[in-house]
Rosetta silent file (secondary structure, phi, psi, omega in degrees, C-alpha in Angstrom):
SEQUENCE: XXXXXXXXXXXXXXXXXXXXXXXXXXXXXXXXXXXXXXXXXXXXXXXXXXXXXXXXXXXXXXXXXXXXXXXXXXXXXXXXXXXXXXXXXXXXXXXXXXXXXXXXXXXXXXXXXXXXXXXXXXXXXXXXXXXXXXXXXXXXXXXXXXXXXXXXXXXXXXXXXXXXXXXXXXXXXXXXXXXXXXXXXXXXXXXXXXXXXXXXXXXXXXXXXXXXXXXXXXXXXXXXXXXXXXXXXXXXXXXXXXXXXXXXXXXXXXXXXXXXX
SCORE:     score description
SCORE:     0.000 S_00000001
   1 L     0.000  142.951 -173.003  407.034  140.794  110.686 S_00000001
   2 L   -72.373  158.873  176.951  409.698  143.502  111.362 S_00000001
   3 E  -144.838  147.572  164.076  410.690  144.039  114.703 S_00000001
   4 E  -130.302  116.249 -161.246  412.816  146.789  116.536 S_00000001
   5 L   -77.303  -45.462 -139.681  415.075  146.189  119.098 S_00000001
   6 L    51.398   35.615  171.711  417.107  149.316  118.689 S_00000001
   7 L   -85.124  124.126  176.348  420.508  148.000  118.760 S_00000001
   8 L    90.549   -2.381 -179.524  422.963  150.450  117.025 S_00000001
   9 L   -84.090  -40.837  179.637  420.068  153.009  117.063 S_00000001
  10 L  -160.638 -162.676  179.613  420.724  154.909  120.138 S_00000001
  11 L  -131.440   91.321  168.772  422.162  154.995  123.638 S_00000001
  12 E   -53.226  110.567 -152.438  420.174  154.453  126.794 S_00000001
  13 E  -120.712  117.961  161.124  421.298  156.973  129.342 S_00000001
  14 E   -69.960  141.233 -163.076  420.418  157.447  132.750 S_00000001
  15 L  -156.746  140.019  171.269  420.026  160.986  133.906 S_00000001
  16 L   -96.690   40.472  162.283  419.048  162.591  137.052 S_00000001
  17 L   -68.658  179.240  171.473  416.842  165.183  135.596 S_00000001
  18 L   -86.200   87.918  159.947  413.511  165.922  137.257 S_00000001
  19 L   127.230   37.486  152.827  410.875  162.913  136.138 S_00000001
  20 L  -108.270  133.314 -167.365  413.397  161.454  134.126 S_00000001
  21 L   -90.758  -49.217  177.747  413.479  157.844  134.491 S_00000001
  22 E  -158.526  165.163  178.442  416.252  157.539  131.109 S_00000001
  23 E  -155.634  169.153 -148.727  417.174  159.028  128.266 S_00000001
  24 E  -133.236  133.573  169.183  418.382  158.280  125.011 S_00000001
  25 L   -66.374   62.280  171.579  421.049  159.646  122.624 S_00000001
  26 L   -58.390  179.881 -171.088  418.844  160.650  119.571 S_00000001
  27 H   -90.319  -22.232 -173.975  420.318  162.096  116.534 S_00000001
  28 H   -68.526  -55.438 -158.677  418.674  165.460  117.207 S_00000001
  29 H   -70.263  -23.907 -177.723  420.393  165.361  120.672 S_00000001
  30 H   -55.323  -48.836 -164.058  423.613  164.166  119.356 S_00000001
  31 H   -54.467  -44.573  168.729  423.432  167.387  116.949 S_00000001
  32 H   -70.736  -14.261  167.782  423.058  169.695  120.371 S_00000001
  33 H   -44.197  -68.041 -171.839  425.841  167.971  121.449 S_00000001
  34 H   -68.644  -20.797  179.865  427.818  168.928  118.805 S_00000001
  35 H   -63.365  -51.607  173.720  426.254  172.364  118.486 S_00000001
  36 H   -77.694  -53.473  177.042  427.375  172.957  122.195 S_00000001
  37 H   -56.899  -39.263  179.658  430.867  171.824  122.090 S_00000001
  38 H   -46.170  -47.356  165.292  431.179  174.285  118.842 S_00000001
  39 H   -52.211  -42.548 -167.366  430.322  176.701  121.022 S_00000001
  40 H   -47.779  -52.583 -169.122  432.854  175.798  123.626 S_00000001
  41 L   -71.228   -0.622 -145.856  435.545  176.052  120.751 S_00000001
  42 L   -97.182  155.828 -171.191  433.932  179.243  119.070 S_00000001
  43 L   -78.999  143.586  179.101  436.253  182.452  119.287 S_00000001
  44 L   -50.393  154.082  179.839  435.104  185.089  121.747 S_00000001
  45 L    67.899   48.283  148.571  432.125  187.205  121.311 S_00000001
  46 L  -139.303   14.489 -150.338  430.597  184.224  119.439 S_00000001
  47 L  -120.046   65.898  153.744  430.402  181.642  121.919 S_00000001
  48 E  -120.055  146.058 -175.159  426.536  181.548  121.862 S_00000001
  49 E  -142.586  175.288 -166.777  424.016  178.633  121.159 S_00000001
  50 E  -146.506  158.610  177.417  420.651  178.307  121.106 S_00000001
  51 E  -119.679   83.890  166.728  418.163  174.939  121.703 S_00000001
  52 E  -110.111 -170.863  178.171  414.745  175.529  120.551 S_00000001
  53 L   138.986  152.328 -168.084  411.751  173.295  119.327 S_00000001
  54 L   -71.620  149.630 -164.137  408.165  173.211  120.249 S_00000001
  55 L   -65.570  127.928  168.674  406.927  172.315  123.816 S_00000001
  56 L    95.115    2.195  176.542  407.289  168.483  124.276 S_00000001
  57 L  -113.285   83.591  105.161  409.950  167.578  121.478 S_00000001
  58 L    94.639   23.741 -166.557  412.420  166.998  124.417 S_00000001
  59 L   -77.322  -35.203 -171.193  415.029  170.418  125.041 S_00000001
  60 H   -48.264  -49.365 -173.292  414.176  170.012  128.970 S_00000001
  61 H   -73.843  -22.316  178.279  415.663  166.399  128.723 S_00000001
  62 H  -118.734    8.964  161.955  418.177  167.125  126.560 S_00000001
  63 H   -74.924  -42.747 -174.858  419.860  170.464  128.536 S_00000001
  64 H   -98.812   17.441  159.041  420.326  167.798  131.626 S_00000001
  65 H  -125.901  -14.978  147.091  422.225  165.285  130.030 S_00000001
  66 H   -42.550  -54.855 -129.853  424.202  168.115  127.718 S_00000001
  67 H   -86.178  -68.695 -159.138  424.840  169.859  131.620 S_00000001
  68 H   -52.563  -40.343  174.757  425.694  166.452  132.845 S_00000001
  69 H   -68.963  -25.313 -158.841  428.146  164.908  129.816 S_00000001
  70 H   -96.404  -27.540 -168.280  429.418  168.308  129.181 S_00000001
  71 H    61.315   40.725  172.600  430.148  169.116  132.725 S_00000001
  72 L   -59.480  149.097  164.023  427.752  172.181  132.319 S_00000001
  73 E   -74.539  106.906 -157.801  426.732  174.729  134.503 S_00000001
  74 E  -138.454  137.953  163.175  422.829  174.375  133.960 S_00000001
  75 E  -127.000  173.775  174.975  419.977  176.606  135.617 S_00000001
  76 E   -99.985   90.084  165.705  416.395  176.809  135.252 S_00000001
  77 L   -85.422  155.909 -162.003  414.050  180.396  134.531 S_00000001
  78 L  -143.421  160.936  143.343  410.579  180.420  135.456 S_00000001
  79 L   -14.672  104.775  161.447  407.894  182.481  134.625 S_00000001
  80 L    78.909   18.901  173.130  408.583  186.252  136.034 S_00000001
  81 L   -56.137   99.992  168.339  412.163  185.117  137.116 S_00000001
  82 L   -54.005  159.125  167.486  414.273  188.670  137.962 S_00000001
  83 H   -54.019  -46.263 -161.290  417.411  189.896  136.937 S_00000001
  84 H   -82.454  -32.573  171.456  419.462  189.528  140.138 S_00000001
  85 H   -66.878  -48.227  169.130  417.428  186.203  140.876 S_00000001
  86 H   -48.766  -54.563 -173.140  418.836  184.757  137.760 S_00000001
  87 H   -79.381   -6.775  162.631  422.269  185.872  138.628 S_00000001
  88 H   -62.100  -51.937  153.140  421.615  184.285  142.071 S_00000001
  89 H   -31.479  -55.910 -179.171  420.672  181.166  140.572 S_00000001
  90 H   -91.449  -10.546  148.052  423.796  180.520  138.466 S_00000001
  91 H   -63.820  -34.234  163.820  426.087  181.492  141.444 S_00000001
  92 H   -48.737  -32.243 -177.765  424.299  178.989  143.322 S_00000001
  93 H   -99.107   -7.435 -172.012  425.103  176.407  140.650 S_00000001
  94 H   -85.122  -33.084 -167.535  428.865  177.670  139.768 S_00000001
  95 H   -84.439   -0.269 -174.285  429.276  176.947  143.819 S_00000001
  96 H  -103.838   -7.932 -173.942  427.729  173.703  143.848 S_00000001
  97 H   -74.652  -13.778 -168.769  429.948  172.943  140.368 S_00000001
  98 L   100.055    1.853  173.265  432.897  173.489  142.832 S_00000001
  99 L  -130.536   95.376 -170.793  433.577  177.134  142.037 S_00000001
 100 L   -46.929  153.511  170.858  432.276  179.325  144.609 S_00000001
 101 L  -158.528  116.421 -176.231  430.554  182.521  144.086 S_00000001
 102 L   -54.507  132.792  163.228  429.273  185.321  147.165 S_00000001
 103 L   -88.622    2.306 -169.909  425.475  185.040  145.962 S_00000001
 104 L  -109.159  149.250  154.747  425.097  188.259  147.785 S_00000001
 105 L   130.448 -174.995 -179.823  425.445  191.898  147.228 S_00000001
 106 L   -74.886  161.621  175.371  423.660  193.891  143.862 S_00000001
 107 H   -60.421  -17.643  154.734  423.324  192.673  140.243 S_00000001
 108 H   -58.227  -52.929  176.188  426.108  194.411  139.450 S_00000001
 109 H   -66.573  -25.944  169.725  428.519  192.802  141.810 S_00000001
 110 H   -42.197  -83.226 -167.050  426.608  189.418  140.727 S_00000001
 111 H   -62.913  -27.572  165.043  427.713  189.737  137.525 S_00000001
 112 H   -69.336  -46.923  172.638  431.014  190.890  137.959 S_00000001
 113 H   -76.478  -18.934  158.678  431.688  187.906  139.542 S_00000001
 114 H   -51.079  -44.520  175.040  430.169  185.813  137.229 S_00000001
 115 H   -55.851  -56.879  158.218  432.356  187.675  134.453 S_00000001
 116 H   -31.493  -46.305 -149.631  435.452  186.682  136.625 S_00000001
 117 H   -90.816  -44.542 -178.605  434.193  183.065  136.586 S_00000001
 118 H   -28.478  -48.077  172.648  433.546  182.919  132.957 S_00000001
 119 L   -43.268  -31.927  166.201  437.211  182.927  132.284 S_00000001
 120 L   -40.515  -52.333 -148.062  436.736  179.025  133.886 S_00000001
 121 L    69.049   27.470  179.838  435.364  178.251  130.430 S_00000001
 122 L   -80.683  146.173  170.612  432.881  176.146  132.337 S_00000001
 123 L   -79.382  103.559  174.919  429.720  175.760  129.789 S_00000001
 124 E   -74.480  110.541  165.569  426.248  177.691  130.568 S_00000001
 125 E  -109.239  106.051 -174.441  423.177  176.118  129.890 S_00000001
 126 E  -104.186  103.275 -164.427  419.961  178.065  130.958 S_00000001
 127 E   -95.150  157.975  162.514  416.771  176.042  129.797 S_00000001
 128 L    65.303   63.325  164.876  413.382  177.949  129.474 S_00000001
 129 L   -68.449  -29.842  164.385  415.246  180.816  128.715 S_00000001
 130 L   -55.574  -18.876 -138.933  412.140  182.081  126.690 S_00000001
 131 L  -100.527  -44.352 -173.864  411.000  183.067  130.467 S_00000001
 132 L   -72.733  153.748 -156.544  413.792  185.797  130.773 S_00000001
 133 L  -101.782  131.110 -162.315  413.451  189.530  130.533 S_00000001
 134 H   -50.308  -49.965  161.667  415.847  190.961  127.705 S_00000001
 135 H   -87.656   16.853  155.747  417.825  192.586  130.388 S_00000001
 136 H   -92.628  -47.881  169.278  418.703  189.515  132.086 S_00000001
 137 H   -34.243  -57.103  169.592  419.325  188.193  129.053 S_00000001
 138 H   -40.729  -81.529  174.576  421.889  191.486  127.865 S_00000001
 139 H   -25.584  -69.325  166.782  423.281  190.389  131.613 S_00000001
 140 H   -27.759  -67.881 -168.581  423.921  186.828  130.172 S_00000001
 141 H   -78.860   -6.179  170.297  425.636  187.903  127.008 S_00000001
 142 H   -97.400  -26.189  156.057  428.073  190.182  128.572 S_00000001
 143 H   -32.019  -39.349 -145.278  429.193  186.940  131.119 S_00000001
 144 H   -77.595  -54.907 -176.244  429.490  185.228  127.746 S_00000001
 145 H   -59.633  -55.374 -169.138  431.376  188.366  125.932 S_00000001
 146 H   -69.047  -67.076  162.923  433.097  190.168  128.559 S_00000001
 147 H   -37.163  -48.030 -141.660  434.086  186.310  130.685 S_00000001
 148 L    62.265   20.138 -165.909  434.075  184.351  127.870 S_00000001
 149 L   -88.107  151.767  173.242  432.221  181.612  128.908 S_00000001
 150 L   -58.984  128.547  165.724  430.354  179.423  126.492 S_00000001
 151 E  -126.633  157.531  164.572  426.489  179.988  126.873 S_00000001
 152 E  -131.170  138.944 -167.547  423.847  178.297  125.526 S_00000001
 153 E  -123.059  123.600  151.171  420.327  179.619  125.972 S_00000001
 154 E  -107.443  161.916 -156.159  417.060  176.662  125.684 S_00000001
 155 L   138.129  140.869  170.045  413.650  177.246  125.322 S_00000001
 156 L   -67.585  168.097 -141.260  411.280  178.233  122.761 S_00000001
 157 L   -69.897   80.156  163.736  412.324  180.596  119.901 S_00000001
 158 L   -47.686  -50.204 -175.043  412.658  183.893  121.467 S_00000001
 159 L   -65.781  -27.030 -179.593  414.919  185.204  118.967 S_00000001
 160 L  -103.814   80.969  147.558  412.521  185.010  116.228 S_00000001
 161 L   -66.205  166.670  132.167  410.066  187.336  118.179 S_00000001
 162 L  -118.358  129.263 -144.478  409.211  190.761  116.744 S_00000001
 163 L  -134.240  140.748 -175.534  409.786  193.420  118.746 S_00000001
 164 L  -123.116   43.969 -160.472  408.823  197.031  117.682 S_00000001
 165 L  -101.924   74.646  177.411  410.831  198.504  120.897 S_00000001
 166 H    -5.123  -54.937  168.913  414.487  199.659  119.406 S_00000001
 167 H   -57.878  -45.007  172.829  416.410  198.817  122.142 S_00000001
 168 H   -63.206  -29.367  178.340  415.142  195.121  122.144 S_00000001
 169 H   -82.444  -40.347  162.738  415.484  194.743  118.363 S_00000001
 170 H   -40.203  -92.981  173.108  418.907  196.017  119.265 S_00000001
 171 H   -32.127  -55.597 -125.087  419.606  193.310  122.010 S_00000001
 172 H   -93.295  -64.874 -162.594  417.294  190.574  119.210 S_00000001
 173 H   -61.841  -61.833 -171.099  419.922  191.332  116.519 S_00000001
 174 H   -54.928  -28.053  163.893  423.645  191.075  118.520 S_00000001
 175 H   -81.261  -14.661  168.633  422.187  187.748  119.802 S_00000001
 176 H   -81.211  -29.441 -169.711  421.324  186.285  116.445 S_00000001
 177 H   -61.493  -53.625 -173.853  424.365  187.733  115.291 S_00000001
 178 H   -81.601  -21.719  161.112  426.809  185.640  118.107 S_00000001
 179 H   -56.483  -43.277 -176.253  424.168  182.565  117.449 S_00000001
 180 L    34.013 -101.195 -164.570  424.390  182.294  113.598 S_00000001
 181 L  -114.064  -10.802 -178.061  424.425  178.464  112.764 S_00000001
 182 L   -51.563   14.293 -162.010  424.983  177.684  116.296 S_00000001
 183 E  -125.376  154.295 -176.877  421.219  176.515  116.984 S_00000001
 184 E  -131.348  141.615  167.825  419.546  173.116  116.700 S_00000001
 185 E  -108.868  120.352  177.264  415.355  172.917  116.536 S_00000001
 186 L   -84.769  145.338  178.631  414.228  169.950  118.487 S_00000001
 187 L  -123.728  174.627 -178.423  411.495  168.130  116.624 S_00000001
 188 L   -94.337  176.888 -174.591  408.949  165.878  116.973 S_00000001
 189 L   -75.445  124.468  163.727  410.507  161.718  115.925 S_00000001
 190 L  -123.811   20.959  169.674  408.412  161.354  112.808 S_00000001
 191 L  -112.499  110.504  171.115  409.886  157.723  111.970 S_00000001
 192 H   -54.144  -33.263  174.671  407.827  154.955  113.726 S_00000001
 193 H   -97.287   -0.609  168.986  411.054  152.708  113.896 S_00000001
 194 H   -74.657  -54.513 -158.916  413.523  155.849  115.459 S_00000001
 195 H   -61.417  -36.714 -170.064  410.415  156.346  118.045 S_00000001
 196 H   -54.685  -61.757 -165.211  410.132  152.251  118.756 S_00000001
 197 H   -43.510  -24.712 -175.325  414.192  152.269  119.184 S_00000001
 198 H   -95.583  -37.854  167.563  414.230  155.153  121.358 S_00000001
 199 H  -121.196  -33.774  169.313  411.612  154.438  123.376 S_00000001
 200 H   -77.020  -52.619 -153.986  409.765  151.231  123.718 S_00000001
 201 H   -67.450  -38.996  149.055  412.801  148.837  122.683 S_00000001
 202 H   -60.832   -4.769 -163.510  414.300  149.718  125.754 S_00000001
 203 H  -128.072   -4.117 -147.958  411.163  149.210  127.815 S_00000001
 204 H  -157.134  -12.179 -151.703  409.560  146.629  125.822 S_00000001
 205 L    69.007 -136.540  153.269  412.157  144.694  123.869 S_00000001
 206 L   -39.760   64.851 -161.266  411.305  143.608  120.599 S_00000001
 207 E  -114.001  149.304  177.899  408.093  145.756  119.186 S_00000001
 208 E   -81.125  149.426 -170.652  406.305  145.049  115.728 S_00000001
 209 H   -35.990  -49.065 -159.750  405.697  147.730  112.824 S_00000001
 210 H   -59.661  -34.377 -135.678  401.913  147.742  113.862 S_00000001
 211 H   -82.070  -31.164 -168.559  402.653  148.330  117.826 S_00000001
 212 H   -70.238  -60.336 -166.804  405.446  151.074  116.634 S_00000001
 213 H   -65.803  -49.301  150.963  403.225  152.483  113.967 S_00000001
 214 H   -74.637   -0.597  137.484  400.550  153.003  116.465 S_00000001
 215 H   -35.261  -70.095  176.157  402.747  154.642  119.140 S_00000001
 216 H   -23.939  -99.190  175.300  403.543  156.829  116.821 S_00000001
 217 H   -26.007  -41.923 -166.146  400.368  157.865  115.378 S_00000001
 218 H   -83.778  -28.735 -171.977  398.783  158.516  119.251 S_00000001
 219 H   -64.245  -60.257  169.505  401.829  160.335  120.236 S_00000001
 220 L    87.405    8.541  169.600  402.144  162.708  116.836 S_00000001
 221 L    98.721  -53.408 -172.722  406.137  162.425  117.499 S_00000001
 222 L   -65.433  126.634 -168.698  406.316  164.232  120.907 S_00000001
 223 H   -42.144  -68.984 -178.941  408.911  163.281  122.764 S_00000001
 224 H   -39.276  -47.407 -171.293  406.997  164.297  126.501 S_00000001
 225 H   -78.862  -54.496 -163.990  403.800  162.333  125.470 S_00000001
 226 H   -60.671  -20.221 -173.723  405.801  159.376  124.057 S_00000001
 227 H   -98.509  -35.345  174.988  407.672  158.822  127.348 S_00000001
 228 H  -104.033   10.229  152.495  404.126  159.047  129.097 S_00000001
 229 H   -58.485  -23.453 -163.057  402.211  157.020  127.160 S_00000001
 230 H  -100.895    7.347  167.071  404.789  153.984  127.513 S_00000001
 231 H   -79.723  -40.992 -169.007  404.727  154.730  131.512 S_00000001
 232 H   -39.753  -71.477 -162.550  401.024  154.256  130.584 S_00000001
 233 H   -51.742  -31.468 -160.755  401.372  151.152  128.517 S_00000001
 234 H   -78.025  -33.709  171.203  403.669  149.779  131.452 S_00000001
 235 H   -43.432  -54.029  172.038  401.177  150.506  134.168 S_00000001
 236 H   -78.456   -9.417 -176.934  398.668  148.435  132.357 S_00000001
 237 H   -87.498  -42.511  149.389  400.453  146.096  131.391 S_00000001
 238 H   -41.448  -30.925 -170.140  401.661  145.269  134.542 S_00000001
 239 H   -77.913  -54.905 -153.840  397.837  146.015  136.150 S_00000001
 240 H  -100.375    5.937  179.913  396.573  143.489  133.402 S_00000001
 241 L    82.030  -15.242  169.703  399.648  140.532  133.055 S_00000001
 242 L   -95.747  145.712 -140.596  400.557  141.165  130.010 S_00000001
 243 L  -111.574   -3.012  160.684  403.879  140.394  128.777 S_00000001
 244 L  -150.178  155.689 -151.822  404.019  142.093  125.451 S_00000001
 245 L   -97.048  138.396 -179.490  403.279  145.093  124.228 S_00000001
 246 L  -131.114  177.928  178.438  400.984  145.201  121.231 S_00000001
 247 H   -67.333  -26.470  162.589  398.532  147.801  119.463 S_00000001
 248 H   -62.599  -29.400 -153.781  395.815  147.120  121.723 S_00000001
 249 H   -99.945  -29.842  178.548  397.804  147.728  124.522 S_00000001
 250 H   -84.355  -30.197  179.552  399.229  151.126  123.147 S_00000001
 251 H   -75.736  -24.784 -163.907  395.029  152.356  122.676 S_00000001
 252 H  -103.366  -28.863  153.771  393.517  151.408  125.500 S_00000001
 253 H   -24.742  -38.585  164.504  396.889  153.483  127.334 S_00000001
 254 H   -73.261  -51.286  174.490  396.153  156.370  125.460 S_00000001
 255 H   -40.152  -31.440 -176.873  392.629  156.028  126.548 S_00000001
 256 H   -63.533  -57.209  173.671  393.562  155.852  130.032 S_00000001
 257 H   -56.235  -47.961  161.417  395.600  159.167  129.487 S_00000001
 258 H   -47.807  -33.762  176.811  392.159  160.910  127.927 S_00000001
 259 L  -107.177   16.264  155.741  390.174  159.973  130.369 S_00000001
 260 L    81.882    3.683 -178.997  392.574  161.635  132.810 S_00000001
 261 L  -105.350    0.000    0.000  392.979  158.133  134.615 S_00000001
């Protein structure tokens, strides 16, 4: 019976994201990798990238080990986030990066100094970027243009919105325009021996087609559920003694998760 280890499949990475216990160099993340340094290199007034992909295939997870490998600048938008709070936010993080910035004073001066900083060429990553209001966004893209710093914006796919506003289809177009091929769509893993390699075989060792093949299947490929089903499976397995992980073990875990316990 086949087994998957994942040796030569991926890279187990420790990352100090929020709830991330590890993380693993998939090929989709290698691709934002490369997607983001292209940016880095890209000629001014291009130096935009984009992350997207459906809630749960994994951008959150893969923005904090890009910010961390990359030596990014990385913030977080929330729901109803402001302009000047945004630019408050990434002066907070350019000063904890080692390059101060007065968080005080109006969104103008905010941004002027931001513009100033850009010239660093330090790399901007802003995940859940879908959150932001077009003119903090405009505010972004002139750091990017006017500074030059690399940005990358994650988050689901804002740009293909429709907008029937002018100005905004204005603003819609010059950022697809400086994105172009820059963007990667995170997906869900739809190979039962990428997900065992990626996720169990570091947790689990050695897992068989069936145990992989029914990961899979309860998961549906998403990343977020796949890392907390196998906290599941480890909870029980530990709770219940057992020492390998099997199909039973992957069902009654999901079950656990369904019934909310």
């Amino acid at each position: 019976m086949e087994n998957w280890t994942g040796e030569g499949l991926g890279k187990l990475q420790i990352c100090g994201g929020r709830g991330l216990r590890s993380f693993v160099e998939t090929e989709m993340v290698s691709r934002a990798r490369l997607m983001c340094e292209t940016v880095m290199a890209a000629p001014r007034y291009s130096r935009l990238g984009q992350i997207t992909g459906d809630p749960g295939t994994g951008k959150t997870s893969a923005t904090y080990w890009l910010a961390e490998k990359l030596g990014a600048i990385r913030i977080e938008a929330w729901a109803g986030m402001k302009e000047k709070t945004c630019l408050q936010e990434l002066a907070h993080a350019f000063t904890k990066a080692g390059y101060p910035i007065d968080e005080s004073g109006t969104s103008n001066t905010l941004i002027q100094r931001l513009i100033r900083r850009g010239a660093e060429g330090k790399l901007i990553i802003v995940d859940e970027a879908n959150h932001l209001r077009w003119p903090t966004l405009e505010m972004l893209r002139s750091i990017s243009d006017i500074g030059g710093a690399p940005l990358v914006i994650a988050g689901t796919d804002l740009l293909a919105k429709k907008f029937t506003h002018l100005q905004i289809r204005v603003f819609l177009e010059q950022f697809r325009q400086r994105v172009g091929t820059k963007k990667v769509v995170m997906q869900p893993v739809q190979d039962a021996g990428e997900m065992a390699a990626y996720v169990l075989a570091p947790r689990f060792g050695g897992v068989t087609q069936k145990s992989a093949n029914a990961f899979l299947k309860k998961t549906g490929g998403n990343w977020r559920f796949a890392v907390a089903l196998a906290d599941a499976c480890e909870r029980l397995m530990s709770n219940e003694d057992i020492e390998k992980l099997d199909e039973r073990v992957v069902e009654t875990a999901a079950a656990w998760m369904a019934g909310g316990s």
